[in-house]
mmCIF file of C-alpha atoms in Angstrom:
data_model
loop_
_atom_site.group_PDB
_atom_site.id
_atom_site.type_symbol
_atom_site.label_atom_id
_atom_site.label_comp_id
_atom_site.label_asym_id
_atom_site.label_seq_id
_atom_site.Cartn_x
_atom_site.Cartn_y
_atom_site.Cartn_z
ATOM 1 C CA MET A 16 10.725 -25.855 3.027
ATOM 2 C CA ASN A 17 8.657 -23.642 5.296
ATOM 3 C CA GLU A 18 5.328 -23.024 3.563
ATOM 4 C CA ALA A 19 4.965 -19.637 5.319
ATOM 5 C CA ILE A 20 8.033 -18.479 3.466
ATOM 6 C CA LEU A 21 6.686 -19.510 0.097
ATOM 7 C CA ALA A 22 3.311 -17.889 0.812
ATOM 8 C CA SER A 23 5.018 -14.647 1.750
ATOM 9 C CA ALA A 24 6.917 -14.600 -1.575
ATOM 10 C CA VAL A 25 4.162 -15.691 -3.900
ATOM 11 C CA LEU A 26 1.196 -13.877 -2.348
ATOM 12 C CA THR A 27 2.847 -10.500 -1.349
ATOM 13 C CA ALA A 28 0.451 -8.636 -3.572
ATOM 14 C CA LEU A 29 -2.597 -10.263 -2.022
ATOM 15 C CA THR A 30 -2.066 -8.711 1.470
ATOM 16 C CA SER A 31 -4.165 -5.783 0.264
ATOM 17 C CA ALA A 32 -6.336 -7.829 -2.075
ATOM 18 C CA THR A 33 -7.887 -11.252 -1.560
ATOM 19 C CA THR A 34 -6.728 -14.377 0.176
ATOM 20 C CA LEU A 35 -9.283 -16.564 -1.559
ATOM 21 C CA ALA A 36 -7.252 -17.444 -4.687
ATOM 22 C CA ALA A 37 -8.501 -20.818 -5.944
ATOM 23 C CA GLU A 38 -6.179 -23.534 -7.259
ATOM 24 C CA VAL A 39 -7.359 -24.356 -10.801
ATOM 25 C CA TYR A 40 -4.522 -26.635 -11.860
ATOM 26 C CA SER A 41 -2.235 -29.031 -10.070
ATOM 27 C CA LYS A 42 -0.144 -31.741 -11.615
ATOM 28 C CA ASP A 43 3.319 -33.164 -11.201
ATOM 29 C CA GLY A 44 4.348 -30.579 -8.587
ATOM 30 C CA THR A 45 3.155 -27.618 -10.587
ATOM 31 C CA SER A 46 0.023 -25.583 -9.608
ATOM 32 C CA LEU A 47 -1.850 -22.520 -10.820
ATOM 33 C CA SER A 48 -4.169 -20.298 -8.783
ATOM 34 C CA ILE A 49 -6.476 -17.497 -9.877
ATOM 35 C CA GLY A 50 -8.016 -14.864 -7.652
ATOM 36 C CA GLY A 51 -9.208 -11.264 -7.572
ATOM 37 C CA ARG A 52 -12.041 -9.014 -6.635
ATOM 38 C CA ALA A 53 -14.988 -7.040 -8.071
ATOM 39 C CA GLU A 54 -15.696 -3.963 -6.010
ATOM 40 C CA PHE A 55 -18.219 -1.200 -6.293
ATOM 41 C CA ARG A 56 -17.074 2.021 -4.577
ATOM 42 C CA GLY A 57 -19.261 5.088 -4.660
ATOM 43 C CA ASP A 58 -18.080 8.382 -3.120
ATOM 44 C CA PHE A 59 -20.516 10.984 -1.960
ATOM 45 C CA ILE A 60 -20.050 14.606 -0.738
ATOM 46 C CA GLY A 61 -16.409 14.879 -1.554
ATOM 47 C CA ASN A 62 -13.994 13.444 -4.153
ATOM 48 C CA GLY A 63 -10.437 13.682 -2.902
ATOM 49 C CA GLY A 64 -11.445 16.824 -0.943
ATOM 50 C CA GLU A 65 -13.227 18.503 -3.854
ATOM 51 C CA LYS A 66 -17.025 18.884 -3.680
ATOM 52 C CA ILE A 67 -19.049 16.484 -5.886
ATOM 53 C CA GLU A 68 -21.266 18.690 -7.947
ATOM 54 C CA GLY A 69 -23.521 15.773 -8.984
ATOM 55 C CA SER A 70 -24.603 12.771 -6.950
ATOM 56 C CA MET A 71 -21.679 10.298 -6.857
ATOM 57 C CA ALA A 72 -18.105 9.763 -7.963
ATOM 58 C CA ASN A 73 -17.681 6.105 -9.075
ATOM 59 C CA LYS A 74 -14.380 4.607 -7.863
ATOM 60 C CA SER A 75 -15.263 0.980 -8.677
ATOM 61 C CA ARG A 76 -12.528 -1.467 -9.733
ATOM 62 C CA PHE A 77 -11.877 -5.007 -10.782
ATOM 63 C CA ARG A 78 -8.720 -6.966 -10.013
ATOM 64 C CA LEU A 79 -7.479 -10.237 -11.455
ATOM 65 C CA ASN A 80 -4.400 -12.168 -10.417
ATOM 66 C CA VAL A 81 -2.732 -15.326 -11.457
ATOM 67 C CA GLY A 82 -0.091 -17.117 -9.374
ATOM 68 C CA GLY A 83 1.831 -20.282 -10.109
ATOM 69 C CA LYS A 84 4.471 -22.436 -8.393
ATOM 70 C CA THR A 85 6.429 -25.513 -9.276
ATOM 71 C CA GLN A 86 8.330 -27.889 -7.035
ATOM 72 C CA ILE A 87 11.798 -28.587 -8.557
ATOM 73 C CA THR A 88 13.352 -30.435 -5.623
ATOM 74 C CA ASP A 89 12.497 -30.796 -1.941
ATOM 75 C CA ASP A 90 14.359 -27.567 -1.224
ATOM 76 C CA LEU A 91 13.871 -25.642 -4.459
ATOM 77 C CA THR A 92 10.664 -24.031 -5.745
ATOM 78 C CA GLY A 93 9.877 -21.728 -8.635
ATOM 79 C CA PHE A 94 7.035 -19.225 -8.603
ATOM 80 C CA GLY A 95 5.438 -16.379 -10.563
ATOM 81 C CA PHE A 96 2.706 -13.834 -9.999
ATOM 82 C CA TYR A 97 0.730 -11.307 -12.049
ATOM 83 C CA GLU A 98 -2.053 -8.898 -11.036
ATOM 84 C CA ALA A 99 -3.916 -6.215 -12.988
ATOM 85 C CA GLU A 100 -6.700 -3.745 -12.152
ATOM 86 C CA GLN A 101 -9.352 -2.041 -14.232
ATOM 87 C CA GLY A 102 -11.340 0.989 -13.134
ATOM 88 C CA VAL A 103 -14.263 2.868 -14.658
ATOM 89 C CA ASN A 104 -14.492 6.068 -16.664
ATOM 90 C CA SER A 105 -16.070 9.197 -15.210
ATOM 91 C CA SER A 106 -19.814 9.439 -15.294
ATOM 92 C CA GLY A 107 -19.660 11.809 -18.317
ATOM 93 C CA ASP A 108 -17.909 9.148 -20.364
ATOM 94 C CA ASN A 109 -20.143 6.114 -20.791
ATOM 95 C CA SER A 110 -17.709 4.182 -23.001
ATOM 96 C CA PRO A 111 -16.305 1.058 -21.345
ATOM 97 C CA ALA A 112 -12.916 1.408 -19.721
ATOM 98 C CA ASP A 113 -10.405 -0.346 -21.915
ATOM 99 C CA ASN A 114 -7.174 -0.046 -19.979
ATOM 100 C CA LEU A 115 -5.685 -2.586 -17.534
ATOM 101 C CA LYS A 116 -3.330 -1.128 -14.921
ATOM 102 C CA GLN A 117 -0.501 -3.521 -14.196
ATOM 103 C CA ARG A 118 -0.014 -3.871 -10.445
ATOM 104 C CA TYR A 119 2.368 -6.825 -10.072
ATOM 105 C CA MET A 120 4.400 -9.035 -12.373
ATOM 106 C CA TYR A 121 7.342 -11.003 -10.978
ATOM 107 C CA ALA A 122 9.003 -14.436 -10.953
ATOM 108 C CA GLY A 123 11.225 -16.035 -8.364
ATOM 109 C CA ILE A 124 12.969 -19.002 -6.779
ATOM 110 C CA GLY A 125 12.259 -20.338 -3.280
ATOM 111 C CA THR A 126 15.030 -22.112 -1.350
ATOM 112 C CA GLN A 127 15.549 -23.304 2.244
ATOM 113 C CA PHE A 128 17.574 -20.141 2.772
ATOM 114 C CA GLY A 129 14.827 -17.804 1.659
ATOM 115 C CA ASP A 130 13.097 -16.611 -1.543
ATOM 116 C CA ILE A 131 14.296 -14.221 -4.207
ATOM 117 C CA SER A 132 12.049 -12.635 -6.828
ATOM 118 C CA PHE A 133 12.509 -10.308 -9.797
ATOM 119 C CA GLY A 134 10.085 -7.915 -11.448
ATOM 120 C CA ARG A 135 7.368 -5.401 -10.510
ATOM 121 C CA GLN A 136 6.705 -5.911 -6.824
ATOM 122 C CA ASP A 137 6.692 -4.371 -3.357
ATOM 123 C CA THR A 138 9.925 -3.145 -1.812
ATOM 124 C CA ALA A 139 11.117 -4.344 1.604
ATOM 125 C CA GLY A 140 9.609 -1.471 3.608
ATOM 126 C CA VAL A 141 6.027 -2.202 2.521
ATOM 127 C CA GLN A 142 5.594 -4.952 5.118
ATOM 128 C CA ILE A 143 6.077 -2.225 7.721
ATOM 129 C CA SER A 144 3.662 0.301 6.208
ATOM 130 C CA GLN A 145 1.040 -2.432 6.003
ATOM 131 C CA MET A 146 0.963 -2.664 9.800
ATOM 132 C CA SER A 147 -1.288 0.442 9.838
ATOM 133 C CA ASP A 148 -2.842 0.060 6.363
ATOM 134 C CA ASP A 149 -6.405 -0.780 7.457
ATOM 135 C CA GLY A 150 -8.693 1.845 5.858
ATOM 136 C CA GLN A 151 -11.181 1.736 2.982
ATOM 137 C CA ILE A 152 -10.736 5.206 1.509
ATOM 138 C CA TRP A 153 -7.052 5.938 2.006
ATOM 139 C CA THR A 154 -4.388 4.630 4.347
ATOM 140 C CA GLY A 155 -0.972 3.184 3.656
ATOM 141 C CA GLY A 156 0.504 6.568 2.604
ATOM 142 C CA GLN A 157 3.666 5.855 4.624
ATOM 143 C CA LYS A 158 5.125 3.915 1.695
ATOM 144 C CA THR A 159 4.624 6.655 -0.890
ATOM 145 C CA PHE A 160 7.419 9.085 0.097
ATOM 146 C CA ILE A 161 10.287 7.487 -1.852
ATOM 147 C CA ASN A 162 10.409 4.717 -4.520
ATOM 148 C CA ALA A 163 12.747 2.493 -2.522
ATOM 149 C CA GLY A 164 10.085 2.124 0.165
ATOM 150 C CA ASN A 165 7.029 1.942 -2.100
ATOM 151 C CA GLU A 166 4.844 -0.806 -3.535
ATOM 152 C CA GLN A 167 4.565 -2.000 -7.159
ATOM 153 C CA ILE A 168 8.023 -0.849 -8.226
ATOM 154 C CA ASN A 169 9.584 -1.918 -11.567
ATOM 155 C CA ASN A 170 13.016 -3.534 -11.761
ATOM 156 C CA ALA A 171 12.815 -4.682 -8.164
ATOM 157 C CA ILE A 172 14.828 -7.581 -6.739
ATOM 158 C CA VAL A 173 13.467 -8.817 -3.398
ATOM 159 C CA TYR A 174 14.695 -11.368 -0.886
ATOM 160 C CA SER A 175 12.410 -12.640 1.885
ATOM 161 C CA ASN A 176 12.719 -15.187 4.648
ATOM 162 C CA VAL A 177 11.018 -16.110 7.933
ATOM 163 C CA PHE A 178 13.320 -17.212 10.716
ATOM 164 C CA SER A 179 11.945 -19.528 13.430
ATOM 165 C CA ASP A 180 8.425 -18.473 12.531
ATOM 166 C CA VAL A 181 8.833 -15.225 14.419
ATOM 167 C CA LEU A 182 11.153 -12.925 12.387
ATOM 168 C CA SER A 183 10.129 -11.850 8.836
ATOM 169 C CA VAL A 184 13.099 -10.273 6.990
ATOM 170 C CA LYS A 185 12.972 -8.625 3.562
ATOM 171 C CA ALA A 186 15.624 -6.889 1.491
ATOM 172 C CA SER A 187 15.111 -5.180 -1.840
ATOM 173 C CA ALA A 188 17.057 -3.414 -4.570
ATOM 174 C CA ILE A 189 15.930 -1.277 -7.506
ATOM 175 C CA ALA A 190 18.162 -1.966 -10.516
ATOM 176 C CA ALA A 191 17.039 0.921 -12.770
ATOM 177 C CA GLN A 192 17.849 1.428 -16.469
ATOM 178 C CA GLU A 193 18.326 5.182 -16.160
ATOM 179 C CA LYS A 194 20.791 6.935 -13.888
ATOM 180 C CA ASN A 195 19.718 8.429 -10.527
ATOM 181 C CA GLN A 196 17.025 5.899 -10.025
ATOM 182 C CA ASN A 197 18.672 2.924 -8.185
ATOM 183 C CA GLY A 198 17.764 2.201 -4.596
ATOM 184 C CA TYR A 199 17.660 -0.397 -1.835
ATOM 185 C CA GLY A 200 15.716 -1.228 1.376
ATOM 186 C CA LEU A 201 15.800 -3.595 4.342
ATOM 187 C CA SER A 202 13.098 -4.357 6.864
ATOM 188 C CA GLY A 203 12.169 -6.839 9.558
ATOM 189 C CA ILE A 204 9.147 -7.655 11.707
ATOM 190 C CA TYR A 205 9.496 -9.607 14.990
ATOM 191 C CA ALA A 206 6.392 -11.382 16.330
ATOM 192 C CA THR A 207 6.321 -11.677 20.083
ATOM 193 C CA PRO A 208 4.457 -14.562 21.764
ATOM 194 C CA PHE A 209 1.950 -12.225 23.409
ATOM 195 C CA GLY A 210 0.421 -10.673 20.214
ATOM 196 C CA LEU A 211 2.748 -7.680 19.645
ATOM 197 C CA ASP A 212 4.571 -7.305 16.321
ATOM 198 C CA VAL A 213 7.499 -4.883 16.112
ATOM 199 C CA GLY A 214 8.800 -3.704 12.740
ATOM 200 C CA LEU A 215 11.661 -1.494 11.526
ATOM 201 C CA GLY A 216 12.870 -0.638 8.012
ATOM 202 C CA TYR A 217 15.207 1.606 6.090
ATOM 203 C CA ALA A 218 15.235 2.577 2.441
ATOM 204 C CA MET A 219 17.394 4.832 0.181
ATOM 205 C CA ASN A 220 17.353 5.718 -3.440
ATOM 206 C CA ASP A 221 18.967 8.094 -5.865
ATOM 207 C CA VAL A 222 16.896 11.112 -6.915
ATOM 208 C CA ALA A 223 16.129 11.515 -10.600
ATOM 209 C CA ASN A 224 14.593 14.501 -12.393
ATOM 210 C CA ASP A 225 10.901 14.923 -11.444
ATOM 211 C CA ASP A 226 11.208 12.631 -8.412
ATOM 212 C CA PHE A 227 10.046 15.395 -6.075
ATOM 213 C CA ARG A 228 7.848 18.350 -7.077
ATOM 214 C CA ASN A 229 9.323 18.509 -10.600
ATOM 215 C CA VAL A 230 12.774 19.591 -9.254
ATOM 216 C CA VAL A 231 15.374 19.137 -12.005
ATOM 217 C CA ASP A 232 18.201 18.009 -9.775
ATOM 218 C CA SER A 233 20.106 15.011 -8.518
ATOM 219 C CA GLY A 234 20.873 13.678 -5.081
ATOM 220 C CA SER A 235 19.451 11.010 -2.807
ATOM 221 C CA ALA A 236 16.466 10.322 -0.600
ATOM 222 C CA ASN A 237 16.272 8.135 2.533
ATOM 223 C CA GLN A 238 13.532 6.914 4.806
ATOM 224 C CA LEU A 239 13.372 5.239 8.199
ATOM 225 C CA ILE A 240 10.039 3.574 9.131
ATOM 226 C CA GLY A 241 8.948 1.801 12.248
ATOM 227 C CA GLY A 242 5.726 -0.021 13.123
ATOM 228 C CA LEU A 243 3.790 -1.755 15.933
ATOM 229 C CA SER A 244 0.841 -4.120 15.630
ATOM 230 C CA TYR A 245 -1.001 -5.668 18.554
ATOM 231 C CA SER A 246 -3.806 -8.300 18.411
ATOM 232 C CA ILE A 247 -5.829 -9.645 21.310
ATOM 233 C CA ALA A 248 -9.026 -11.568 20.825
ATOM 234 C CA SER A 249 -11.162 -9.554 18.393
ATOM 235 C CA LEU A 250 -9.125 -6.350 18.570
ATOM 236 C CA THR A 251 -6.273 -5.361 16.289
ATOM 237 C CA LEU A 252 -4.276 -2.121 16.653
ATOM 238 C CA GLY A 253 -1.603 -0.809 14.362
ATOM 239 C CA GLY A 254 0.640 2.202 14.121
ATOM 240 C CA THR A 255 3.550 3.341 11.978
ATOM 241 C CA TYR A 256 5.877 6.345 11.945
ATOM 242 C CA THR A 257 8.264 7.392 9.216
ATOM 243 C CA GLN A 258 10.758 10.126 8.610
ATOM 244 C CA GLY A 259 13.327 10.938 5.997
ATOM 245 C CA ARG A 260 14.894 13.502 3.745
ATOM 246 C CA TYR A 261 15.508 14.474 0.113
ATOM 247 C CA ASP A 262 19.137 15.627 -0.157
ATOM 248 C CA PHE A 263 19.422 17.649 -3.326
ATOM 249 C CA ASP A 264 22.840 18.460 -4.802
ATOM 250 C CA ASN A 265 22.096 21.967 -6.005
ATOM 251 C CA SER A 266 19.051 23.104 -3.981
ATOM 252 C CA SER A 267 17.579 23.032 -0.542
ATOM 253 C CA ASP A 268 16.883 19.772 1.254
ATOM 254 C CA VAL A 269 13.372 18.629 2.090
ATOM 255 C CA ASP A 270 12.451 16.682 5.273
ATOM 256 C CA PHE A 271 9.283 14.592 5.557
ATOM 257 C CA ASN A 272 7.522 12.679 8.316
ATOM 258 C CA GLY A 273 4.267 10.784 8.714
ATOM 259 C CA VAL A 274 2.250 8.889 11.284
ATOM 260 C CA GLU A 275 -0.641 6.412 10.829
ATOM 261 C CA LEU A 276 -2.827 4.790 13.479
ATOM 262 C CA SER A 277 -5.515 2.161 12.867
ATOM 263 C CA GLY A 278 -7.788 -0.106 14.833
ATOM 264 C CA THR A 279 -10.278 -2.894 13.986
ATOM 265 C CA TYR A 280 -12.729 -4.704 16.158
ATOM 266 C CA LYS A 281 -14.427 -7.855 14.882
ATOM 267 C CA PHE A 282 -17.837 -8.929 16.210
ATOM 268 C CA ASP A 283 -18.998 -12.537 16.120
ATOM 269 C CA ASN A 284 -21.862 -11.710 13.751
ATOM 270 C CA GLY A 285 -19.719 -10.664 10.796
ATOM 271 C CA PHE A 286 -19.791 -6.977 11.594
ATOM 272 C CA ARG A 287 -16.599 -5.073 12.322
ATOM 273 C CA ILE A 288 -15.757 -1.432 13.036
ATOM 274 C CA MET A 289 -12.561 0.241 11.815
ATOM 275 C CA ALA A 290 -10.853 3.586 12.543
ATOM 276 C CA ALA A 291 -7.739 5.208 11.100
ATOM 277 C CA TYR A 292 -5.851 8.452 11.424
ATOM 278 C CA ALA A 293 -3.036 9.706 9.197
ATOM 279 C CA LYS A 294 -0.928 12.886 9.055
ATOM 280 C CA ALA A 295 2.149 13.428 6.886
ATOM 281 C CA GLN A 296 4.147 16.582 6.205
ATOM 282 C CA TYR A 297 6.913 17.908 4.032
ATOM 283 C CA GLU A 298 9.245 20.633 5.294
ATOM 284 C CA GLY A 299 11.766 22.507 3.185
ATOM 285 C CA LYS A 300 13.743 25.703 3.098
ATOM 286 C CA GLY A 301 13.990 27.853 -0.032
ATOM 287 C CA VAL A 302 11.317 25.864 -1.920
ATOM 288 C CA GLY A 303 8.155 27.893 -1.088
ATOM 289 C CA GLU A 304 6.066 27.288 1.963
ATOM 290 C CA SER A 305 8.253 25.811 4.719
ATOM 291 C CA LYS A 306 5.660 23.188 5.779
ATOM 292 C CA TYR A 307 2.699 21.617 4.105
ATOM 293 C CA ASP A 308 0.550 18.554 4.507
ATOM 294 C CA LYS A 309 0.602 15.445 2.339
ATOM 295 C CA ASP A 310 -2.180 13.800 4.388
ATOM 296 C CA ASP A 311 -4.270 14.856 7.318
ATOM 297 C CA PHE A 312 -7.530 12.955 8.036
ATOM 298 C CA PHE A 313 -9.576 10.600 10.183
ATOM 299 C CA GLU A 314 -11.507 7.678 8.738
ATOM 300 C CA LEU A 315 -14.318 5.699 10.290
ATOM 301 C CA THR A 316 -15.741 2.490 8.805
ATOM 302 C CA GLY A 317 -18.512 0.022 9.506
ATOM 303 C CA GLN A 318 -18.190 -3.246 7.591
ATOM 304 C CA TYR A 319 -20.349 -6.349 7.304
ATOM 305 C CA HIS A 320 -19.125 -9.746 6.004
ATOM 306 C CA PHE A 321 -21.877 -11.946 4.603
ATOM 307 C CA ASN A 322 -19.246 -14.685 4.214
ATOM 308 C CA LYS A 323 -15.603 -15.058 3.232
ATOM 309 C CA SER A 324 -16.283 -13.761 -0.285
ATOM 310 C CA LEU A 325 -18.826 -10.932 0.080
ATOM 311 C CA ARG A 326 -18.667 -7.808 2.244
ATOM 312 C CA THR A 327 -20.205 -4.360 2.292
ATOM 313 C CA TYR A 328 -18.999 -1.198 4.042
ATOM 314 C CA LEU A 329 -19.728 2.399 4.753
ATOM 315 C CA SER A 330 -16.727 4.748 5.395
ATOM 316 C CA TYR A 331 -16.543 8.411 6.331
ATOM 317 C CA LYS A 332 -13.306 10.328 5.822
ATOM 318 C CA ILE A 333 -12.916 13.560 7.826
ATOM 319 C CA ASP A 334 -10.444 15.752 5.937
ATOM 320 C CA ASN A 335 -8.627 18.190 8.264
ATOM 321 C CA ARG A 336 -7.242 20.375 5.510
ATOM 322 C CA SER A 337 -8.661 23.853 4.722
ATOM 323 C CA LYS A 338 -8.903 26.142 1.777
ATOM 324 C CA GLY A 339 -5.656 28.102 1.491
ATOM 325 C CA ASP A 340 -3.452 25.413 3.001
ATOM 326 C CA TYR A 341 -0.360 24.241 1.222
ATOM 327 C CA SER A 342 -1.500 20.623 0.975
ATOM 328 C CA ASN A 343 -0.210 18.927 -2.182
ATOM 329 C CA ILE A 344 3.007 17.860 -3.688
ATOM 330 C CA ASP A 345 3.080 20.821 -6.114
ATOM 331 C CA ASN A 346 3.183 23.193 -3.104
ATOM 332 C CA ALA A 347 0.139 25.084 -4.328
ATOM 333 C CA LYS A 348 -2.589 26.454 -2.081
ATOM 334 C CA ILE A 349 -5.892 24.602 -2.079
ATOM 335 C CA ALA A 350 -8.333 26.713 -4.070
ATOM 336 C CA TYR A 351 -11.546 25.165 -2.768
ATOM 337 C CA ASP A 352 -13.343 24.402 0.485
ATOM 338 C CA VAL A 353 -12.190 20.951 1.426
ATOM 339 C CA GLU A 354 -15.003 18.389 1.732
ATOM 340 C CA ASN A 355 -15.235 15.161 3.684
ATOM 341 C CA THR A 356 -15.946 11.900 1.841
ATOM 342 C CA LEU A 357 -18.693 9.305 2.400
ATOM 343 C CA ARG A 358 -17.954 5.983 0.628
ATOM 344 C CA LEU A 359 -20.396 3.111 0.092
ATOM 345 C CA GLY A 360 -18.726 -0.207 -1.008
ATOM 346 C CA LEU A 361 -19.761 -3.707 -1.970
ATOM 347 C CA ARG A 362 -16.820 -6.120 -2.586
ATOM 348 C CA TYR A 363 -16.752 -9.697 -3.881
ATOM 349 C CA ASP A 364 -13.504 -11.663 -3.495
ATOM 350 C CA PHE A 365 -12.798 -14.766 -5.519
#
């Protein structure tokens, strides 16, 4: 069995986390790995666009994941994965945070024809949105428009395979308990021999109550997403574009679109510079303001890796929104002067 296929299935959640998971048990074809991160993140000046009245907004977090696999036959493998995250309370609440946020929890079977997994996991389109997801404060918003194209979705069934080591294909379905919540998605990324990856994906799901701006309605939502990624020597560039529509049965439709661009240059001394741009909009008729922004910002980052486990970074997010813009999902005008954000981070992966 192609090990790249198994890694894709078992370690999907780690693409945005750590690749340093350590094997802590291995016997009779069964192994267990543990990984995670401890990350300090301090935001200055602005906190999600709002001015910080004090000194710093603490966005620190801790992640822990456990992954296991067992070799049943030469062509049949079983695997499971779990990841949770814990944040911190606001500075006015000095009690310890006592909640773990479940990120991933799934189990699956790997075969020579591909892998299939069941549980809380990423849908098929996420591998496309990750082609431009390279920021420290906020990128990767392309996947958040509809559930069938998003990450960490409950009741998800995912099939994945890699053909000839150049074509990564994923298909997903959401088998919901309630009505108007089912969905499906399909995506593929083709890796050319000269460093260019080309991705395309489609997703659709039923619309349940509260799926979009608290509209009590039913209907469907669909999304088309495309991506490009190019790597040469120490330079990596990525870009994605998405568009789609909410089709409501008893009210006006809502279109959406988004673009993300990112670039990273790695120096030989452990230092790297990163830049990202994102803009996303909703547009509807008969639902208030005809156009408003979901995202609109630039992000610049300087990052230094001490080794494979420890890194520090400084990021600056330039928010292009203004007071009075319609810029959130509730279609309400921003009531404050929008501030940029400066983030200082220190991250340890294990």
